[in-house]
């Protein structure tokens, strides 16, 4: 009963066409991985499978399991303390405990190593001032335990933020009732808070796990072989893209398993509140030793995961700034910022197109589109990188005739040696962040202005540019900032896909650190941290204002 | 007939039951018809169907002998030349009163826009407020801006969805009189949705009563609402 001309009404127009193209482009590299993974393996692959694969799996799983466990412990206890109790500096810790997110784990890894190793501040002090020589074993952070420590200390905020905002929104009556029933705070924590915030904690910890699987910098620096490092090695050292893609495919399945598990465990209980009226918890004032205990706990975590590494970096930067701050460094900054800016603008533009299409057509297709659009953020950088390489090399092979038409002696690889490849990969990985911001923005605007505008003779596109773009501005800006910062910090994608001689603040920090030039690494690291910390603060304040 | 609506049927994707069942309505040019009914009876949905914001499962809508929708045609809302005043006004918050009102006048020259703006501002007596933003206006003033904005492009049919529901009782009475005056002045054909019988009695030439998406009564206001 659907006549063709009626289809026009379902906005079969530029927005639909563009959305389809973008979604297919996002999908292509990922599908490439899965298809290539099914090809029969070569000799390398046989070797990897027989002797190495087991280690990769065990190491990756060990990191994931312990980091997951410890971030849950740290994140939930901190969230519980700052939202249920009153103690000195609680207000500060509420947002201060989010700051570690501003320090990328790979920067934390080399900072802690530099702090603790034989020539580091601590051992030097012990040796020179106190004449104590320590057993190096206890001061070596370059181990599995060390990696778990780094991931826990710098990723726990994911669990903390989600659990905290859940507890704050949760109606206070449950907690207050249990208090009146004579339960001790600790009992309440285990029997009420933990089960209650299960879904929130799960959401946070799956972000942590995805970050651990995405990581390349920490494990590489500490010399732990995981999937990421294996993919790098297979590609760069052996030049074996087929085997690298196969590894990527296995990692991708692990990620899907994580996502599936999150969904199953969460079950049908999506963050739902039983009572509609949300009354904030009145914090319980802690006295004496208890207040001191709460403060010491929060302060210790804050010091280890923000204060100490930052101070150490500032000190190193101070030692090295004269050596580092020359023309080349400014070029580096400009490179890094402009690459991040161009990519984040593209991310937002694409996010706007897909989000607008999806909200105008609330059918199955829209659901599929937004799933695909947000999928990239779960997929580790090294996997996306492999998919993108295969995709671009394929493109180049098909476009050789064109390159030759344009210039007689053009090289065979044009796109796959250009910034286009890296930009494309950034878009796939970070589109989810931009999309979520824009989608929320559109949701806030609703459809009523569009409808009003259409009855006044403007079509969807005219309305977008004349009415909605202006109203979408806050969402666009916040999406832009979030994506920009994530790209600035990004390491694995950039390392694999960057054009020859192209460096960003992140890659330079990592390279300097790898070459034992820690002081030189400090300045670019600090720039990343300062920019991220400012935006973390900024978003915390905005989020806080909106909640109240 | 100037407006001919025949056997409209409609169901929202998310809902199970049919929201509008066999809705038919004929109107003369210049006539004002009022649709009344309880909350949830489908009044807004009927207006949305006429405006083109929803697509009916079946049925025909013709305005001024032009087919808006039938089995083989669907005209997009922006091409229908049908104006609408929304329940919550939907004034563009980042535009001034003048910008809101001239928004729909894209085919006019700047000079013509100015003239038309002055005309409608006078009609709704808001000359002094043309440079204000919507949030700087009272509820009643916002309501009149919404009306002026819908009238400005001289639509062939004007739809009004509970135009008084956001106003307090005193104001409702006053604005009802003004609206009646404005509709008569312009001679526009209009459909007014309301759940207030007095609105219908005082403004409409004829009344349609909706219940659970069906027309249960129709006729002159005095007959139907007695
Ligand atoms: N977008 C939607 N999706 C699904 N169902 C809807 C949607 N909008 C309205 N409905 C349902 O359709 C029915 C008719 O709604 P409609 O808004 O037309 O009623 P109304 O007569 O205008 O009510 P009111 O006087 O409260 O404005 C209601 O049962 C409502 O729940
Ligand atoms: Mg209604």
Short mmCIF file of N, CA, C and O in Angstrom, two decimals, chain B residues 65-131:
data_model
loop_
_atom_site.label_atom_id
_atom_site.label_comp_id
_atom_site.label_asym_id
_atom_site.label_seq_id
_atom_site.Cartn_x
_atom_site.Cartn_y
_atom_site.Cartn_z
N UNK B 65 -9.13 22.67 -3.95
CA UNK B 65 -9.03 21.79 -5.11
C UNK B 65 -7.64 21.23 -5.38
O UNK B 65 -7.39 20.66 -6.42
N UNK B 66 -6.74 21.44 -4.45
CA UNK B 66 -5.41 20.87 -4.61
C UNK B 66 -5.30 19.65 -3.69
O UNK B 66 -5.62 19.74 -2.51
N UNK B 67 -4.86 18.51 -4.26
CA UNK B 67 -4.75 17.30 -3.44
C UNK B 67 -3.49 17.41 -2.56
O UNK B 67 -2.39 17.59 -3.05
N UNK B 68 -3.69 17.35 -1.25
CA UNK B 68 -2.56 17.37 -0.32
C UNK B 68 -2.06 15.95 -0.09
O UNK B 68 -0.88 15.69 -0.04
N UNK B 69 -3.02 15.03 0.08
CA UNK B 69 -2.63 13.64 0.25
C UNK B 69 -3.77 12.77 -0.24
O UNK B 69 -4.95 13.08 -0.06
N UNK B 70 -3.41 11.73 -1.00
CA UNK B 70 -4.35 10.65 -1.30
C UNK B 70 -3.50 9.39 -1.50
O UNK B 70 -2.36 9.36 -1.07
N UNK B 71 -4.08 8.38 -2.17
CA UNK B 71 -3.33 7.12 -2.27
C UNK B 71 -2.00 7.26 -3.00
O UNK B 71 -1.09 6.47 -2.80
N UNK B 72 -1.90 8.24 -3.90
CA UNK B 72 -0.69 8.31 -4.71
C UNK B 72 0.10 9.60 -4.52
O UNK B 72 1.14 9.78 -5.13
N UNK B 73 -0.40 10.50 -3.67
CA UNK B 73 0.26 11.79 -3.53
C UNK B 73 0.55 12.08 -2.07
O UNK B 73 -0.21 11.70 -1.18
N UNK B 74 1.67 12.73 -1.84
CA UNK B 74 1.90 13.31 -0.51
C UNK B 74 2.66 14.61 -0.68
O UNK B 74 3.78 14.63 -1.17
N UNK B 75 2.02 15.71 -0.31
CA UNK B 75 2.70 17.00 -0.40
C UNK B 75 3.37 17.27 0.94
O UNK B 75 2.73 17.15 1.98
N UNK B 76 4.65 17.65 0.90
CA UNK B 76 5.38 17.92 2.13
C UNK B 76 4.79 19.15 2.83
O UNK B 76 4.25 20.03 2.16
N UNK B 77 4.88 19.20 4.15
CA UNK B 77 4.26 20.31 4.89
C UNK B 77 4.71 21.68 4.38
O UNK B 77 3.90 22.60 4.33
N UNK B 78 6.00 21.80 4.02
CA UNK B 78 6.48 23.13 3.61
C UNK B 78 5.89 23.57 2.27
O UNK B 78 5.99 24.72 1.88
N UNK B 79 5.25 22.63 1.55
CA UNK B 79 4.68 23.01 0.24
C UNK B 79 3.17 23.11 0.29
O UNK B 79 2.52 23.26 -0.72
N UNK B 80 2.57 22.99 1.49
CA UNK B 80 1.11 22.92 1.56
C UNK B 80 0.43 24.27 1.66
O UNK B 80 -0.76 24.38 1.45
N UNK B 81 1.18 25.27 2.11
CA UNK B 81 0.55 26.58 2.28
C UNK B 81 -0.53 26.52 3.38
O UNK B 81 -1.58 27.12 3.26
N UNK B 82 -0.24 25.70 4.40
CA UNK B 82 -1.16 25.61 5.53
C UNK B 82 -0.41 26.09 6.77
O UNK B 82 0.68 25.59 7.07
N UNK B 83 -0.97 27.07 7.46
CA UNK B 83 -0.28 27.61 8.64
C UNK B 83 -0.76 26.93 9.91
O UNK B 83 -1.85 26.37 9.95
N UNK B 84 0.09 26.96 10.93
CA UNK B 84 -0.33 26.30 12.18
C UNK B 84 0.18 27.09 13.38
O UNK B 84 1.32 27.56 13.40
N UNK B 85 -0.69 27.22 14.38
CA UNK B 85 -0.27 27.79 15.66
C UNK B 85 -0.20 26.64 16.64
O UNK B 85 -1.19 25.95 16.86
N UNK B 86 0.99 26.41 17.19
CA UNK B 86 1.19 25.22 18.02
C UNK B 86 0.76 25.47 19.46
O UNK B 86 0.75 26.61 19.93
N UNK B 87 0.45 24.35 20.11
CA UNK B 87 -0.01 24.41 21.49
C UNK B 87 0.98 25.15 22.38
O UNK B 87 0.62 25.95 23.21
N UNK B 88 2.29 24.88 22.17
CA UNK B 88 3.30 25.59 22.99
C UNK B 88 4.01 26.67 22.19
O UNK B 88 5.12 27.05 22.52
N UNK B 89 3.39 27.12 21.12
CA UNK B 89 3.84 28.23 20.27
C UNK B 89 5.07 27.92 19.43
O UNK B 89 5.15 28.34 18.29
N UNK B 90 6.07 27.23 19.99
CA UNK B 90 7.29 26.91 19.23
C UNK B 90 7.89 28.14 18.55
O UNK B 90 8.33 28.08 17.40
N UNK B 91 7.93 29.26 19.27
CA UNK B 91 8.63 30.44 18.73
C UNK B 91 10.12 30.15 18.74
O UNK B 91 10.62 29.52 19.67
N UNK B 92 10.83 30.61 17.72
CA UNK B 92 12.27 30.37 17.67
C UNK B 92 12.95 31.26 18.71
O UNK B 92 12.91 32.49 18.60
N UNK B 93 13.58 30.66 19.72
CA UNK B 93 14.04 31.44 20.86
C UNK B 93 15.19 32.39 20.54
O UNK B 93 15.39 33.37 21.24
N UNK B 94 15.92 32.10 19.46
CA UNK B 94 17.07 32.95 19.16
C UNK B 94 16.75 34.03 18.14
O UNK B 94 17.63 34.69 17.62
N UNK B 95 15.46 34.18 17.82
CA UNK B 95 15.07 35.21 16.87
C UNK B 95 14.13 36.21 17.55
O UNK B 95 13.34 35.83 18.41
N UNK B 96 14.23 37.48 17.12
CA UNK B 96 13.32 38.48 17.67
C UNK B 96 11.92 38.24 17.14
O UNK B 96 11.71 37.43 16.24
N UNK B 97 10.98 39.00 17.70
CA UNK B 97 9.60 38.92 17.24
C UNK B 97 9.52 39.16 15.75
O UNK B 97 8.91 38.39 14.99
N UNK B 98 10.21 40.21 15.28
CA UNK B 98 10.18 40.53 13.86
C UNK B 98 10.77 39.40 13.02
O UNK B 98 10.21 39.01 11.99
N UNK B 99 11.88 38.85 13.48
CA UNK B 99 12.51 37.75 12.73
C UNK B 99 11.63 36.51 12.71
O UNK B 99 11.53 35.82 11.70
N UNK B 100 10.97 36.23 13.84
CA UNK B 100 10.05 35.12 13.88
C UNK B 100 8.93 35.30 12.86
O UNK B 100 8.60 34.37 12.12
N UNK B 101 8.37 36.51 12.83
CA UNK B 101 7.21 36.73 11.97
C UNK B 101 7.58 36.69 10.49
O UNK B 101 6.84 36.16 9.67
N UNK B 102 8.76 37.24 10.15
CA UNK B 102 9.13 37.27 8.73
C UNK B 102 9.78 35.96 8.26
O UNK B 102 10.10 35.82 7.09
N UNK B 103 9.94 35.02 9.19
CA UNK B 103 10.61 33.76 8.86
C UNK B 103 9.97 33.06 7.65
O UNK B 103 10.65 32.53 6.79
N UNK B 104 8.66 33.07 7.60
CA UNK B 104 7.96 32.35 6.54
C UNK B 104 7.79 33.15 5.25
O UNK B 104 7.15 32.69 4.31
N UNK B 105 8.37 34.35 5.19
CA UNK B 105 8.14 35.21 4.03
C UNK B 105 9.31 35.18 3.05
O UNK B 105 9.74 36.21 2.56
N UNK B 106 9.81 33.99 2.78
CA UNK B 106 11.08 33.96 2.05
C UNK B 106 10.96 34.44 0.60
O UNK B 106 11.94 34.84 0.00
N UNK B 107 9.75 34.42 0.05
CA UNK B 107 9.64 34.82 -1.36
C UNK B 107 9.49 36.33 -1.55
O UNK B 107 9.58 36.82 -2.66
N UNK B 108 9.27 37.03 -0.48
CA UNK B 108 9.06 38.48 -0.61
C UNK B 108 10.39 39.24 -0.64
O UNK B 108 11.40 38.76 -0.12
N UNK B 109 10.35 40.44 -1.23
CA UNK B 109 11.53 41.30 -1.17
C UNK B 109 11.59 41.91 0.24
O UNK B 109 10.61 41.85 0.98
N UNK B 110 12.72 42.50 0.56
CA UNK B 110 12.87 43.07 1.89
C UNK B 110 11.81 44.13 2.19
O UNK B 110 11.30 44.22 3.30
N UNK B 111 11.49 44.92 1.17
CA UNK B 111 10.52 45.97 1.36
C UNK B 111 9.13 45.38 1.64
O UNK B 111 8.43 45.79 2.57
N UNK B 112 8.80 44.37 0.83
CA UNK B 112 7.50 43.71 1.03
C UNK B 112 7.43 43.05 2.40
O UNK B 112 6.39 43.08 3.07
N UNK B 113 8.55 42.47 2.82
CA UNK B 113 8.59 41.84 4.15
C UNK B 113 8.27 42.85 5.23
O UNK B 113 7.48 42.58 6.13
N UNK B 114 8.89 44.02 5.11
CA UNK B 114 8.67 45.07 6.12
C UNK B 114 7.21 45.46 6.18
O UNK B 114 6.64 45.61 7.26
N UNK B 115 6.62 45.61 4.99
CA UNK B 115 5.22 46.03 4.96
C UNK B 115 4.32 44.98 5.61
O UNK B 115 3.45 45.29 6.41
N UNK B 116 4.58 43.72 5.21
CA UNK B 116 3.74 42.65 5.75
C UNK B 116 3.91 42.54 7.27
O UNK B 116 2.95 42.33 8.00
N UNK B 117 5.17 42.71 7.71
CA UNK B 117 5.44 42.66 9.14
C UNK B 117 4.63 43.72 9.87
O UNK B 117 3.96 43.44 10.87
N UNK B 118 4.65 44.94 9.33
CA UNK B 118 3.90 46.03 9.97
C UNK B 118 2.41 45.70 10.02
O UNK B 118 1.74 45.93 11.03
N UNK B 119 1.90 45.12 8.91
CA UNK B 119 0.48 44.77 8.86
C UNK B 119 0.09 43.79 9.97
O UNK B 119 -0.84 44.05 10.74
N UNK B 120 0.83 42.69 10.05
CA UNK B 120 0.42 41.67 11.04
C UNK B 120 0.68 42.15 12.46
O UNK B 120 -0.06 41.80 13.37
N UNK B 121 1.76 42.93 12.64
CA UNK B 121 2.01 43.45 13.99
C UNK B 121 0.85 44.31 14.44
O UNK B 121 0.41 44.25 15.59
N UNK B 122 0.31 45.08 13.52
CA UNK B 122 -0.82 45.92 13.87
C UNK B 122 -2.04 45.06 14.20
O UNK B 122 -2.75 45.31 15.16
N UNK B 123 -2.20 44.01 13.38
CA UNK B 123 -3.34 43.11 13.56
C UNK B 123 -3.35 42.51 14.97
O UNK B 123 -4.39 42.41 15.61
N UNK B 124 -2.17 42.14 15.48
CA UNK B 124 -2.12 41.53 16.81
C UNK B 124 -1.70 42.54 17.88
O UNK B 124 -1.39 42.17 19.00
N UNK B 125 -1.65 43.79 17.51
CA UNK B 125 -1.26 44.91 18.39
C UNK B 125 0.04 44.66 19.15
O UNK B 125 0.08 44.70 20.37
N UNK B 126 1.09 44.37 18.42
CA UNK B 126 2.38 44.15 19.06
C UNK B 126 3.47 45.05 18.47
O UNK B 126 4.65 44.72 18.54
N UNK B 127 3.06 46.17 17.89
CA UNK B 127 4.02 47.04 17.19
C UNK B 127 5.24 47.35 18.05
O UNK B 127 6.36 47.42 17.56
N UNK B 128 5.00 47.54 19.34
CA UNK B 128 6.08 48.01 20.21
C UNK B 128 7.08 46.92 20.55
O UNK B 128 8.14 47.17 21.09
N UNK B 129 6.73 45.68 20.26
CA UNK B 129 7.55 44.58 20.77
C UNK B 129 8.39 43.89 19.70
O UNK B 129 8.94 42.84 19.93
N UNK B 130 8.49 44.51 18.53
CA UNK B 130 9.05 43.75 17.43
C UNK B 130 10.52 43.38 17.60
O UNK B 130 10.99 42.43 17.00
N UNK B 131 11.25 44.12 18.45
CA UNK B 131 12.67 43.80 18.62
C UNK B 131 12.96 42.98 19.87
O UNK B 131 14.11 42.75 20.21
#
